Short mmCIF file of C-alpha atoms in Angstrom, two decimals:
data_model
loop_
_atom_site.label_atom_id
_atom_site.label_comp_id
_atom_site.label_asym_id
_atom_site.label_seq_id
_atom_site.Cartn_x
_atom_site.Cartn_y
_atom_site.Cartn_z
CA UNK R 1 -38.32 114.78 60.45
CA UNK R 2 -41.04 112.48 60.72
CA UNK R 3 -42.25 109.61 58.60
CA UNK R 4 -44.16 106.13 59.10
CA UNK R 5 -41.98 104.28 61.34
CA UNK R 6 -40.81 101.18 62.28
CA UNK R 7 -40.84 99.11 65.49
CA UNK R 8 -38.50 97.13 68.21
CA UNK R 9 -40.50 94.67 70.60
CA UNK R 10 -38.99 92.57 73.11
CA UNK R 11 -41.79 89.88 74.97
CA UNK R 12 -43.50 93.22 76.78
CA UNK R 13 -42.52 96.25 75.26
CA UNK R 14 -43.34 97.62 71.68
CA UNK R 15 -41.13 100.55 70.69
CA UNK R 16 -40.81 103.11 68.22
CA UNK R 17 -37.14 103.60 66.50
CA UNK R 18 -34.98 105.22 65.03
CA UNK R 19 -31.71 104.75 63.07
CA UNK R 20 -28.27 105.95 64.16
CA UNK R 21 -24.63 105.70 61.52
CA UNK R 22 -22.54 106.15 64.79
CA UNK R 23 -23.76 103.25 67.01
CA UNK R 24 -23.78 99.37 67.08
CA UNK R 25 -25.95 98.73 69.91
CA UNK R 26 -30.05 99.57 70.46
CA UNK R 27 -30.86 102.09 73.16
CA UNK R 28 -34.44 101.66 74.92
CA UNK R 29 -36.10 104.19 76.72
CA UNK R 30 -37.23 103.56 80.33
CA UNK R 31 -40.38 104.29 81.88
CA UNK R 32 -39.45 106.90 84.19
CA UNK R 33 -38.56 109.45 81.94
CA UNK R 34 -41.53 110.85 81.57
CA UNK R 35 -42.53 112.80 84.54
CA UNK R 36 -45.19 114.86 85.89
CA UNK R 37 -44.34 117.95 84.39
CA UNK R 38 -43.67 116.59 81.20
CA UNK R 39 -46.61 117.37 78.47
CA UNK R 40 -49.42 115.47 78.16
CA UNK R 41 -48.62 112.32 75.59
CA UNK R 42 -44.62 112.17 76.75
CA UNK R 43 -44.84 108.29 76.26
CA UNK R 44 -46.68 108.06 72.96
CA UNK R 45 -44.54 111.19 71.54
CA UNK R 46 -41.34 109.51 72.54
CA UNK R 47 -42.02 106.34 71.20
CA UNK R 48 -43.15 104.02 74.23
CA UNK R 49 -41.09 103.06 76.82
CA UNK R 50 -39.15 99.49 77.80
CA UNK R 51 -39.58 97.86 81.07
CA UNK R 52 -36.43 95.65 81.53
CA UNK R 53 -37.97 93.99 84.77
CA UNK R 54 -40.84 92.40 82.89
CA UNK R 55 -38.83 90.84 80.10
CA UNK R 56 -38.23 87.15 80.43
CA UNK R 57 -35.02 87.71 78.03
CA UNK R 58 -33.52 90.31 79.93
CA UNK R 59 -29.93 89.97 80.95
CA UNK R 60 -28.43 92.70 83.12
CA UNK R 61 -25.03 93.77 82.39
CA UNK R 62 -24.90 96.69 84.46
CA UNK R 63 -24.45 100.45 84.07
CA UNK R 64 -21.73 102.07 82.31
CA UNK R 65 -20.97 105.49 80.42
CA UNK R 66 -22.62 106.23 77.23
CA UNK R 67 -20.17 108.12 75.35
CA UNK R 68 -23.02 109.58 73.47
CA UNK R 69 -21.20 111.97 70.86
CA UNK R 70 -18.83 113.14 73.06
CA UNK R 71 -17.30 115.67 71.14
CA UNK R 72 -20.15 117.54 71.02
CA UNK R 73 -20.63 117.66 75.22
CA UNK R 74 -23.44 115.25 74.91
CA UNK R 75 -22.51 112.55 78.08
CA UNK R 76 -25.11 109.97 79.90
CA UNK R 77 -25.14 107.11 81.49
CA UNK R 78 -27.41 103.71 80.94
CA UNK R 79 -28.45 100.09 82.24
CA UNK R 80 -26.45 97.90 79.80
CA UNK R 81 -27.83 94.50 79.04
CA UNK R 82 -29.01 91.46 76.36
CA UNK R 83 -32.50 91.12 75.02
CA UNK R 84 -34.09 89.61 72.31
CA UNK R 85 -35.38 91.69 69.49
CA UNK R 86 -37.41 91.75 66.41
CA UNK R 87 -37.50 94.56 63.54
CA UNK R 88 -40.83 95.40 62.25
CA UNK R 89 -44.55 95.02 63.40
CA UNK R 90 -45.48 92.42 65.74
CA UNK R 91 -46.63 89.75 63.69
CA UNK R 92 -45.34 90.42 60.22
CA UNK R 93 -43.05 87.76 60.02
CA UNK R 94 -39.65 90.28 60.55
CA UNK R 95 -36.55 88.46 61.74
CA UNK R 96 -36.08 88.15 65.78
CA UNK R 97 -32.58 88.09 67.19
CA UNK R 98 -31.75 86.69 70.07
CA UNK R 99 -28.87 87.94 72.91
CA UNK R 100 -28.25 91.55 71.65
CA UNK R 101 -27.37 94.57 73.57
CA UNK R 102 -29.67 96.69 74.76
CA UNK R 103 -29.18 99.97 76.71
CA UNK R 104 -31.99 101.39 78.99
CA UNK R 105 -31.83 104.52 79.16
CA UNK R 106 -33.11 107.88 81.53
CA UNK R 107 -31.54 110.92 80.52
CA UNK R 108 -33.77 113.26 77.93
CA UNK R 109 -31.00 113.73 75.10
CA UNK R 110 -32.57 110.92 73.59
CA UNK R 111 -35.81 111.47 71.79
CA UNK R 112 -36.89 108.28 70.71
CA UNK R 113 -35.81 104.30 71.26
CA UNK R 114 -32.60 103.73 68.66
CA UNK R 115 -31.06 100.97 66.25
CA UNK R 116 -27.64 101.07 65.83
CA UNK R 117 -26.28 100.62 61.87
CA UNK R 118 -22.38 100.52 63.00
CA UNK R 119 -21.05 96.68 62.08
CA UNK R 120 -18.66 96.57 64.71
CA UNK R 121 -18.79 93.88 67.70
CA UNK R 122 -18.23 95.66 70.94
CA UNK R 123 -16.41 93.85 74.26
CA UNK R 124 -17.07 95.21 78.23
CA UNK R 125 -14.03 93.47 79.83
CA UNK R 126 -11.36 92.28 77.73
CA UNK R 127 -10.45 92.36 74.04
CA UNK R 128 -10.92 88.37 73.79
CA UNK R 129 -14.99 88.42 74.13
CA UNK R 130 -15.82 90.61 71.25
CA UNK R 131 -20.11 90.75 71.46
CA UNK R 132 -22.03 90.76 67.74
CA UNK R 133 -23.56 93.97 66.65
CA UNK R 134 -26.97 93.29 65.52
CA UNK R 135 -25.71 93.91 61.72
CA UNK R 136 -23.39 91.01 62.24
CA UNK R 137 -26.11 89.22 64.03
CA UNK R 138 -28.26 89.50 61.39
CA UNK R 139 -25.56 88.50 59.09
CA UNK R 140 -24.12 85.70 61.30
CA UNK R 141 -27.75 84.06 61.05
CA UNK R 142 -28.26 84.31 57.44
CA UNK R 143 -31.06 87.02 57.72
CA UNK R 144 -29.24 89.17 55.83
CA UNK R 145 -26.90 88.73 53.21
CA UNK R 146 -23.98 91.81 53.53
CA UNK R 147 -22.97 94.49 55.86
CA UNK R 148 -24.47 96.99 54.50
CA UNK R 149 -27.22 99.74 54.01
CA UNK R 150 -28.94 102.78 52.49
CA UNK R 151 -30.74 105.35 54.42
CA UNK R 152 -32.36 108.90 53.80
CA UNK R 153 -34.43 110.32 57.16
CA UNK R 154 -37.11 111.63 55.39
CA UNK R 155 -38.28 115.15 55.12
CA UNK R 156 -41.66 116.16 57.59
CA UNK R 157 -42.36 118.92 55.62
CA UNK R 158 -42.72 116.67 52.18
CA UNK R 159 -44.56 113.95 53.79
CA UNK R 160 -47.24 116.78 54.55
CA UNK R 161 -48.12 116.74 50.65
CA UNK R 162 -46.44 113.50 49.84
CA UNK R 163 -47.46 110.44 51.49
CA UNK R 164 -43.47 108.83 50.37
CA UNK R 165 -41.85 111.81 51.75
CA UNK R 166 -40.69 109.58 54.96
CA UNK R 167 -37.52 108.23 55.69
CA UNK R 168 -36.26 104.96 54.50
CA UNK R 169 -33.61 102.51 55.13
CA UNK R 170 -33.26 99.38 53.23
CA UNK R 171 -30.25 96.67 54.90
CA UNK R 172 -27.93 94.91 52.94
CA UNK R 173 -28.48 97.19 49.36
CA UNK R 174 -30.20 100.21 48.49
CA UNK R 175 -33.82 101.62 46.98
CA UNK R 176 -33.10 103.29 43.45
CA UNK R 177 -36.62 104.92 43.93
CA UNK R 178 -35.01 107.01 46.52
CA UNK R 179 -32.00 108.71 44.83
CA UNK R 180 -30.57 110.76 42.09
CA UNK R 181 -27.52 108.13 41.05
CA UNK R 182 -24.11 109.92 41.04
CA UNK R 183 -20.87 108.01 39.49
CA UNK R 184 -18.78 109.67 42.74
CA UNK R 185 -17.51 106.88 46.01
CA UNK R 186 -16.36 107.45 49.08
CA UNK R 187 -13.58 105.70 51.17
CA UNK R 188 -14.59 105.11 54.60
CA UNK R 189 -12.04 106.69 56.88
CA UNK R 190 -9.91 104.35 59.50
CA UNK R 191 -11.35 105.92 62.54
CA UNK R 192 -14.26 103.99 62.86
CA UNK R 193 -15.95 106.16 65.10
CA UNK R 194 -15.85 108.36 62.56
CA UNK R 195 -16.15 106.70 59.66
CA UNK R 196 -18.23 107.98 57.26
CA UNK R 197 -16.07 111.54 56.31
CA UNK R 198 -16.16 113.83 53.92
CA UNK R 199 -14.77 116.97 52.02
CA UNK R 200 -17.05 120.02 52.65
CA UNK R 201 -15.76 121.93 49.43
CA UNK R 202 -18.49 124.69 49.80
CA UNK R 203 -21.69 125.68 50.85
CA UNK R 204 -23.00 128.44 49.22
CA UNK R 205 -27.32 129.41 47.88
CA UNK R 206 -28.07 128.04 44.66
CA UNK R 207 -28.27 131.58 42.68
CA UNK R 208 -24.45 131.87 43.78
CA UNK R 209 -25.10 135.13 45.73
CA UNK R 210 -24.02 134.18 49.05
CA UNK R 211 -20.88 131.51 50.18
CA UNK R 212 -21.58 130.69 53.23
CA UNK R 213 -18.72 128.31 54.05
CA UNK R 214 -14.85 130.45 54.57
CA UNK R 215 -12.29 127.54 53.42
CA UNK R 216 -13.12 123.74 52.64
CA UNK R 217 -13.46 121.53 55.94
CA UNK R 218 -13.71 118.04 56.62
CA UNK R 219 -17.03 116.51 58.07
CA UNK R 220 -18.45 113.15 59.66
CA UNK R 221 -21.82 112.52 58.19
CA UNK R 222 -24.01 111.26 61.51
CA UNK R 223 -27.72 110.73 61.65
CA UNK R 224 -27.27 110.69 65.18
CA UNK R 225 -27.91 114.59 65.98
CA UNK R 226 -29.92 116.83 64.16
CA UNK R 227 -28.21 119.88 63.83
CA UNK R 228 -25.15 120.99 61.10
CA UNK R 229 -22.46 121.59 62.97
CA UNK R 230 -19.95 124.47 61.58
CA UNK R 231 -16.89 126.65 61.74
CA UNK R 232 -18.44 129.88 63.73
CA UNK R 233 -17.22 132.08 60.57
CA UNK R 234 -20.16 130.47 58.41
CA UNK R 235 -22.34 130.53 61.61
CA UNK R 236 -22.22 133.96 61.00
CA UNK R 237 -22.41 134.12 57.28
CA UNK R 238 -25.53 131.67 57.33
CA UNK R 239 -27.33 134.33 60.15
CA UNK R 240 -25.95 137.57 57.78
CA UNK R 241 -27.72 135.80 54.72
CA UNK R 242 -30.99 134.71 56.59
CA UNK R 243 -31.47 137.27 59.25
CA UNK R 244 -30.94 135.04 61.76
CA UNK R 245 -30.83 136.29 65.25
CA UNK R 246 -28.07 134.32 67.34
CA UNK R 247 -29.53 133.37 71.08
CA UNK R 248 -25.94 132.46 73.23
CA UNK R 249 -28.33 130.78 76.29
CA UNK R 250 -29.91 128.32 74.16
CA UNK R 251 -26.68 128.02 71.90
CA UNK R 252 -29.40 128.40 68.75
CA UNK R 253 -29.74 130.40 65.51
CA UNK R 254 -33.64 131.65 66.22
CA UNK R 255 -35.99 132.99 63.63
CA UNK R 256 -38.85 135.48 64.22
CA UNK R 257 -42.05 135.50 63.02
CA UNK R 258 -41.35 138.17 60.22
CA UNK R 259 -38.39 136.84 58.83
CA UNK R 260 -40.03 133.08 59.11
CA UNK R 261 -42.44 134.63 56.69
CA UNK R 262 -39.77 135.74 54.28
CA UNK R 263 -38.05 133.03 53.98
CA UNK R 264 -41.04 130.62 53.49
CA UNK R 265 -41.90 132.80 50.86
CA UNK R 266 -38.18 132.80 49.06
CA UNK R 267 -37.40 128.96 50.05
CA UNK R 268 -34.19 129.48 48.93
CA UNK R 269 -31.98 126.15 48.23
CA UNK R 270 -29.12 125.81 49.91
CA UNK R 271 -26.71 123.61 47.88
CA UNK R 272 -23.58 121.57 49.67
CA UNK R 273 -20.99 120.32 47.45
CA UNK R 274 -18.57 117.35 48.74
CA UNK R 275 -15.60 115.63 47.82
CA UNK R 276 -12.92 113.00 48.87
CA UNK R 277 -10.59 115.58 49.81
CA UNK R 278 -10.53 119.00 50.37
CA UNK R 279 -10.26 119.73 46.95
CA UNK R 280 -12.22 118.74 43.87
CA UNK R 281 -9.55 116.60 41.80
CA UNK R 282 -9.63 114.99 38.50
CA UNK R 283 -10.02 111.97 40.39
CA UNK R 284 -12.88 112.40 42.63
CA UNK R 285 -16.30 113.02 41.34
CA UNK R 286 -17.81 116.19 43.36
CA UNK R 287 -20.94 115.86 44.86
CA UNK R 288 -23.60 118.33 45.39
CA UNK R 289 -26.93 118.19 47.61
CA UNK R 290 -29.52 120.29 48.19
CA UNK R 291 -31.57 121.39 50.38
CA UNK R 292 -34.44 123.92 50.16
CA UNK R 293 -35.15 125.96 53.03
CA UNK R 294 -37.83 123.93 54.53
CA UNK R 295 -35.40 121.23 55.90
CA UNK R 296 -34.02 124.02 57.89
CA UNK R 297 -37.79 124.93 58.95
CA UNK R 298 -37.65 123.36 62.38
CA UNK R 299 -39.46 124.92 66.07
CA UNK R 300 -38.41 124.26 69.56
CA UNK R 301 -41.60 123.59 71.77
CA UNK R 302 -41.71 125.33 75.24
CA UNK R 303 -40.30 122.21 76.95
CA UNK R 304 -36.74 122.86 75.77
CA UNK R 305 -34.52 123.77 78.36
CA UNK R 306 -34.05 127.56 78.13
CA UNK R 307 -36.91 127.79 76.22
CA UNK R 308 -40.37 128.89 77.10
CA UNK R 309 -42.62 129.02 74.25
CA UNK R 310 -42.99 127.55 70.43
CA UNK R 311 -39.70 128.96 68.71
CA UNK R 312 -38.47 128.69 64.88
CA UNK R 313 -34.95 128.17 64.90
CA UNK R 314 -32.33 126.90 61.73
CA UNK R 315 -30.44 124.26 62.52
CA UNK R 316 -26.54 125.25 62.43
CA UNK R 317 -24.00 124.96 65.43
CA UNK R 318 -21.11 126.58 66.21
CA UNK R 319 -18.37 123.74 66.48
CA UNK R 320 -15.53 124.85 68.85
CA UNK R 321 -12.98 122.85 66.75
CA UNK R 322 -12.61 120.54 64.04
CA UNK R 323 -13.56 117.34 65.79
CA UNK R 324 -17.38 118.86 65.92
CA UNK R 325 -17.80 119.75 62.17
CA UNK R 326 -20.56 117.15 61.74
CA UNK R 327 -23.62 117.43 58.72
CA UNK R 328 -26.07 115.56 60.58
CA UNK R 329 -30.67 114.85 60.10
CA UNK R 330 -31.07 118.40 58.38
CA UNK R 331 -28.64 117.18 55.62
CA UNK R 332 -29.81 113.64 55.89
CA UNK R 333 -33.39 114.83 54.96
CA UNK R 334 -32.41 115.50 51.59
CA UNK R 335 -29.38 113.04 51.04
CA UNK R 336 -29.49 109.05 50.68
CA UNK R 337 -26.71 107.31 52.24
CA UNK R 338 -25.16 104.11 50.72
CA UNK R 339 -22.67 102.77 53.13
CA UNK R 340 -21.09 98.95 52.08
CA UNK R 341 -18.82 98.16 55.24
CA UNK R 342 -17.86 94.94 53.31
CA UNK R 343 -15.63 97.37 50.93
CA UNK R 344 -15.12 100.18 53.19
CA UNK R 345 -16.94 102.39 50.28
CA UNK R 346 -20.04 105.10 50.64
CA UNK R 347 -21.65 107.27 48.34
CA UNK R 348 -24.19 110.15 48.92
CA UNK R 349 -26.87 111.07 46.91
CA UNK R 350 -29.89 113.52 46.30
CA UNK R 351 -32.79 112.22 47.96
CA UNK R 352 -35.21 111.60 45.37
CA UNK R 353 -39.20 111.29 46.88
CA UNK R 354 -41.68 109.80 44.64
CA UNK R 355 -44.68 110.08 44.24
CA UNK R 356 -45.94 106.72 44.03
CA UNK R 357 -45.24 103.53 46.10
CA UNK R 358 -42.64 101.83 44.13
CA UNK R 359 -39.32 100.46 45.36
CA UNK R 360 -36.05 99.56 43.46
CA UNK R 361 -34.44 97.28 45.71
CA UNK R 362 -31.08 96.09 44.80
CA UNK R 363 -28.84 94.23 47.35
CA UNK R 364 -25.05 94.81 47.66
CA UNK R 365 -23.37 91.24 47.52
CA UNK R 366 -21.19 90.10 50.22
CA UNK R 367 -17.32 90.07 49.33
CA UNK R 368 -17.24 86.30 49.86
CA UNK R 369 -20.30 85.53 47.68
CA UNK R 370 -19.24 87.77 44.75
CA UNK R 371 -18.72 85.26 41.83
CA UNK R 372 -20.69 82.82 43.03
CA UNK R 373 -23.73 81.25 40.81
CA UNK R 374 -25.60 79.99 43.14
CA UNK R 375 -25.95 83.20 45.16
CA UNK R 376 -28.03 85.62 42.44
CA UNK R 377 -28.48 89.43 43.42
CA UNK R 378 -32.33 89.07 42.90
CA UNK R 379 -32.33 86.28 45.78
CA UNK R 380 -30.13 88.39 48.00
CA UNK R 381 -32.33 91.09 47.02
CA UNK R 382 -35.87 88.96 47.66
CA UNK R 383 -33.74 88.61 51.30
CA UNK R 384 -33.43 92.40 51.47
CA UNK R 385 -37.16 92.94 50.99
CA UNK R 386 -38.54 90.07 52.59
CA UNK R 387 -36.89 90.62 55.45
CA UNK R 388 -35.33 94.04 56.96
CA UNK R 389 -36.47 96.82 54.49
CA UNK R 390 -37.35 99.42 56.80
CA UNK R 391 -38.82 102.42 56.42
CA UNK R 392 -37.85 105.04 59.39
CA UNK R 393 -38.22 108.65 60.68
CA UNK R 394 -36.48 110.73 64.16
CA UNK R 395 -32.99 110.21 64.93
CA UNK R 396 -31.24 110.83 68.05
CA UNK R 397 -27.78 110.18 69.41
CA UNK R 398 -25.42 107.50 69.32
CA UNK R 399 -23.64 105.91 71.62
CA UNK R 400 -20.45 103.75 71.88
CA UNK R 401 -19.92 102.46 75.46
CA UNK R 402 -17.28 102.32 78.95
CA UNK R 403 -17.52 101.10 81.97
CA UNK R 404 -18.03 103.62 84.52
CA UNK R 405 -15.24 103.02 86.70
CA UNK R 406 -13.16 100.83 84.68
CA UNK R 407 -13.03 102.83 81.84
CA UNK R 408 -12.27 100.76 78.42
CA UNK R 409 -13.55 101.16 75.03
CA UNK R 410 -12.94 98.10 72.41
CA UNK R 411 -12.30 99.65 68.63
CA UNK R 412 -12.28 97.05 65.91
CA UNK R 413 -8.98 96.43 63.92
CA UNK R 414 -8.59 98.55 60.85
CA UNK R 415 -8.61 96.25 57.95
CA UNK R 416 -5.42 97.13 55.77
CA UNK R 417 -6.24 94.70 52.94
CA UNK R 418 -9.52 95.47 52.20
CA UNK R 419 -10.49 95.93 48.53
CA UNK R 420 -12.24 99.23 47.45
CA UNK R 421 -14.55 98.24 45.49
CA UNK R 422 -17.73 98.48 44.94
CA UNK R 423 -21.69 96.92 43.71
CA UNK R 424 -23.23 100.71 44.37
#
């Protein structure tokens, strides 16, 4: 899931990055985790690598946990500290902040360098010291105008025949030149660690011959892994209906080379329809996306633990309980993402990839500018583009923090009163 990407510098460190729904803070990738067996190019292919020790801005905080989707067994540790930062190319003009936190990082379940989208502060000893996220950072300074964004990762497989196949993410509104517009919104659920939920009504191919999901589920919508995660029952129906071979050691649906061939040749779409509930009502629009069978087209190289040599594989998991049922980069290849936090609304769209360079930028106000004249949506929107439209590719994990030994995680207060409304 590549496409052109963006960049994080600090005063000695350029980095490549990616975008993670889950997490407030941006993790970094240090030097020494590329070693000497690592393939040739480790650095470059994982995005470059920061060296805390020769930034003037660097602030240690220390080390602490990174509860790095921890429902799904993924758990690491990193050097926790402030930094300065600024999105986009050295050069082009794209805002710096100042003071954020930044997580260095060694362990390998992180791909690339990471920006966190998540608009909630986060505190390391007490609950009166709340720190900004850099959303509310960027906010805070008048860089951008609402909490808010719209993001699609991008499919690899387009951008080999379409130049605007990448991924995209515009900050405080949304491109209309990278959706199929739906009337349907989403409430944001209270846990906001899992915020962004949904109704999986069904999963099933697009000619209707094969349902591949048993009963409607609930699922969190997280750019941070790549993999669907589902109930082991449509595990098994998705492997009946694609010949899928089921490795337990690598914990991976695999595909050989004849069936790979097969289903190139069929490209079957897969279509996912989603709700509010677990039910379609006459109150909530249904959704459905879908994805052809080259966003489930992925290989393993040889340097996968377990795995010794260049392996197809489709990306579904078998969650051991509810808490895993996650849709994460396969389905975010194909879906656009418009998350206001200043309403506590979503939607989810088709992903729509043109075919020429246009954008349709429209910003989503803030709730205490709405009504006012001398805030227009095309000066919020010149902000927008101006500013912090980026365009983005790989996503990793996210991560919310503890400390390792005093273990305490600050969750923002769920706002009771907030309107649900919404400028989508």
């Amino acid at each position: 899931m590549v496409a052109v990407l963006d960049w994080l510098r600090n005063t000695s460190s350029v980095l490549k990055v990616i975008d993670l729904n889950l997490i407030t803070s941006t993790i970094r990738d240090y030097s020494r985790r590329c070693i000497s067996t690592d393939p040739a190019g480790c650095e470059d292919a994982r995005g470059g690598f920061f060296l805390a020790n020769k930034s003037s801005a660097w602030q240690d905080l220390g080390n602490y946990e990174l509860i790095l989707e921890e429902n799904l067994g993924i758990n690491d540790a990193g050097d926790f500290g402030f930094d300065n930062i600024t999105l986009g190319v050295p050069g082009s003009g794209a805002p710096n902040i100042g003071h954020q936190i930044v997580v260095g990082i060694v362990a390998k379940d992180y791909y690339l360098a990471t920006w966190g989208l998540r608009p909630a502060p986060t505190n390391f000893t007490n609950l009166d010291t709340p720190v900004s996220s850099l959303l509310q950072s960027l906010k805070a300074t008048n860089k951008i105008p609402s909490l808010s964004w719209g993001y699609t990762a991008g499919s690899y497989q387009v951008s080999q025949v379409n130049k605007f196949g990448h991924g995209s993410l515009t900050i405080s509104g949304y491109d209309t030149a990278r959706f199929e517009a739906n009337n349907a919104s989403f409430v944001m659920a209270q846990d906001t660690s899992r915020d962004l939920v949904v109704g999986l009504i069904s999963v099933e191919t697009a000619d209707h011959s094969n349902s591949l999901l048993p009963e409607p589920i609930l699922v969190f919508l997280d750019s941070g892994v790549s993999h669907i995660w589902l109930p082991e029952e449509a595990c098994q129906r998705f492997g009946a209906a694609f010949n899928l071979t089921y490795n337990p050691v690598l914990d991976l649906y695999l595909v050989n080379d004849t069936v790979h061939e097969t289903l190139l040749a069929q490209n079957a779409t897969i279509a996912f329809t989603i709700s509010n509930d677990l039910a379609i009502s006459t109150t909530s629009d249904p959704v459905t996306i879908s994805l052809p069978y080259s966003s489930f087209d992925l290989q393993l190289t040889d340097d996968y633990p377990g795995n010794n040599k260049t392996t197809n594989y489709f990306p579904i998991r078998r969650a051991a309980n509810s808490s895993q049922y996650t849709l994460g980069r396969t389905f975010f290849q194909n879906a656009y993402i418009i998350a206001d936090y200043e309403r506590s609304t979503f939607s989810v769209h088709n992903a729509y990839f043109p075919t020429y360079g246009t954008q349709g930028l429209q910003a989503i106000l803030p709730i205490e500018a709405a009504g006012i004249a001398g805030l227009s949506t095309a000066a919020i929107a010149g902000i927008v583009a101006g500013a912090v439209v980026l365009v983005v590719a790989f996503l990793t994990v996210g991560i919310v923090m503890r400390r390792r030994r005093r273990s305490r995680v600050w969750k923002p207060p769920i706002q009771q009163d907030m309107k649900v409304e919404s400028e989508l």
